[in-house]
C-alpha positions in Angstrom: 0.0 0.0 0.0 1.5 3.3 -1.0 2.0 6.0 1.6 0.8 9.5 0.7 2.3 12.1 3.1 0.2 15.2 3.5 1.6 18.6 4.5 -0.6 21.4 5.9 -0.6 25.0 4.9 1.8 27.4 6.7 -0.6 28.2 9.5 -2.1 24.7 9.7 -1.4 21.3 11.2 -2.8 17.7 10.8 -6.2 19.0 11.9 -6.6 20.4 8.4 -7.1 16.7 7.3 -9.3 15.8 10.2 -12.2 14.7 7.9 -10.1 12.8 5.4 -9.2 9.1 5.8 -7.1 6.4 4.3 -8.8 4.1 1.8 -8.8 2.4 -1.6 -5.3 1.1 -1.1 -3.8 4.5 -0.2 -2.4 5.1 3.4 -2.7 8.8 4.3 0.1 10.0 6.5 -0.8 13.4 7.9 2.3 15.3 9.2 3.1 18.6 10.9 6.1 20.8 10.3 9.0 19.8 12.5 10.3 21.8 15.4 13.6 22.3 13.6 13.5 25.8 12.2 17.0 25.9 10.7 16.0 26.6 7.1 16.2 29.5 4.8 14.4 28.0 1.7 11.5 25.7 1.1 13.9 23.3 -0.4 15.9 23.1 2.9 12.6 22.7 4.8 11.7 19.9 2.4 15.0 18.1 3.2 14.3 18.5 7.0 10.8 17.0 6.5 12.2 14.0 4.5 14.6 13.2 7.3 12.2 13.7 10.1 9.5 11.5 8.5 11.7 8.9 6.8 10.1 9.6 3.4 11.4 7.4 0.6 11.5 7.3 -3.1 8.5 4.8 -3.1 6.2 7.2 -1.3 3.8 9.8 -2.6 3.6 13.4 -1.4 1.0 16.1 -1.3 0.1 19.4 0.5 -2.2 22.3 0.9 -1.1 25.9 0.1 2.6 26.3 1.3 2.5 22.5 2.1 2.1 21.9 -1.7 5.0 24.1 -2.5 7.1 22.1 -0.1 5.7 18.9 -1.5 6.9 19.9 -5.0 10.4 20.3 -3.6 10.3 16.9 -1.8 9.0 15.3 -5.1 11.9 16.8 -6.9 14.5 15.8 -4.3 13.4 12.2 -4.2 12.0 11.8 -7.8 8.7 10.6 -6.3 6.1 8.9 -8.5 3.2 11.1 -7.4 2.6 14.6 -6.2 -0.8 16.0 -5.0 -1.5 19.7 -4.9 -4.6 20.9 -3.0 -5.1 24.6 -3.5 -1.4 25.0 -4.1 1.1 25.7 -7.0 4.3 24.6 -8.7 5.6 28.2 -9.1 5.2 31.5 -7.2 3.6 33.3 -10.1 0.3 31.7 -9.1 0.4 33.3 -5.6 -1.8 36.4 -5.2 0.5 39.3 -6.2 -0.3 41.4 -3.1 0.4 38.4 -0.8 3.5 37.6 -2.7 4.7 41.2 -2.2 3.9 41.1 1.5 5.8 37.8 2.1 9.2 39.5 2.9 7.5 41.7 5.6 6.0 38.6 7.2 9.6 37.5 7.9 9.8 40.6 10.2 6.4 40.4 11.7 6.1 39.8 15.4 4.3 36.5 15.2 4.4 36.1 19.0 2.0 39.2 19.2 -0.3 37.6 16.7 -0.4 34.4 18.6 -1.0 36.2 21.9 -3.9 38.0 20.4 -5.4 34.7 19.2 -5.0 33.2 22.7 -7.0 35.9 24.2 -9.9 35.4 21.9 -13.0 34.0 23.6 -13.3 30.3 23.0 -16.5 30.7 21.2 -14.9 33.2 18.7 -11.7 31.2 18.1 -11.8 28.9 15.0 -10.0 25.9 13.8 -7.8 28.1 11.7 -6.8 30.5 14.5 -6.2 27.6 16.8 -3.8 25.9 14.3 -1.8 29.1 14.0 -0.7 28.5 17.6 0.8 25.1 16.7 4.3 26.5 15.8 6.9 28.8 17.3 6.8 32.3 16.0 10.2 32.0 14.4 8.8 29.3 12.1 6.5 31.8 10.5 9.2 34.3 10.1 11.4 31.8 8.3 8.5 30.4 6.2 7.5 33.8 5.0 11.0 34.6 3.9 11.3 31.1 2.3 8.2 31.8 0.3 9.5 35.1 -0.8 12.7 33.4 -2.1 10.9 30.5 -3.7 11.3 30.0 -7.5 9.3 26.8 -7.7 9.6 24.0 -10.3 7.9 24.1 -13.6 5.2 21.4 -14.0 7.0 19.8 -17.0 10.1 19.3 -14.8 8.3 17.5 -12.0 9.1 13.8 -11.7 6.2 11.4 -11.8 2.5 12.3 -12.1 1.0 15.5 -10.8 -2.6 15.5 -9.4 -3.9 19.0 -8.7 -7.3 20.0 -7.1 -8.2 23.7 -6.7 -11.1 25.8 -5.5 -12.6 28.0 -8.2 -12.9 30.9 -5.7 -9.4 30.7 -4.4 -8.1 34.3 -4.0 -4.8 33.3 -2.3 -3.5 31.1 -5.1 -5.2 31.2 -8.5 -6.2 28.0 -10.3 -3.6 26.6 -12.7 -3.7 27.1 -16.5 -3.0 23.5 -17.0 -5.8 20.9 -16.6 -6.8 20.4 -12.9 -9.8 19.2 -10.9 -11.7 22.4 -10.0 -14.4 22.4 -7.3 -16.7 25.0 -5.9 -14.5 26.1 -2.9 -12.1 28.7 -1.7 -8.5 28.2 -0.5 -8.9 25.7 2.3 -10.3 22.7 0.4 -9.6 20.1 3.0 -11.7 22.1 5.6 -14.4 23.2 3.1 -14.9 20.1 1.1 -13.2 17.1 2.9 -15.3 14.4 1.3 -14.4 15.6 -2.2 -10.7 15.9 -1.3 -10.8 12.4 0.2 -12.2 10.9 -3.0 -9.6 12.8 -5.1 -6.7 11.5 -3.0 -8.1 7.9 -3.2 -8.8 7.9 -6.9 -6.9 10.8 -8.4 -10.2 12.2 -9.8 -13.8 12.8 -8.9 
């Protein structure tokens, strides 16, 4: 049974995939980002994740948002047979231009202040997404923002193996790709908005 490792978005953790389960001969391995923050690029982060999770050349990789960008780097490093992108991209030109321009400033943002503000929200107001932002040390977000700003990506034609891409039609963070992809009625957080459809896509590679 192939193992499909799934990475969350930058402000997410395995709870992003809470409604998605293994099946149809595919073992889903949901992973968080490691505590090791000694990285300056997404490719360096990819290498840390490979070592921390013992990912091999026989495995599959996938991810949401920034997790998909890191997945692309992992696929390239290990020449993996399959890569799954969920509301993500192969190159930075697909990222919203405003957000791409703000990424370097995110590397200087006091993320500890952001997290403290979220902690003081009333429990009834705090959401899954705000809770997930508290999962990592502030320095992780600083480094991740800078790594995204530096990221050049890998053209789809250069990716090893097969690429399976699902994207929300209403995504304003990363625009849908120009190449053929599975588009669904959703925004950026597909795994939270439409978990049943994402699960089917991961099991069968299509809807």
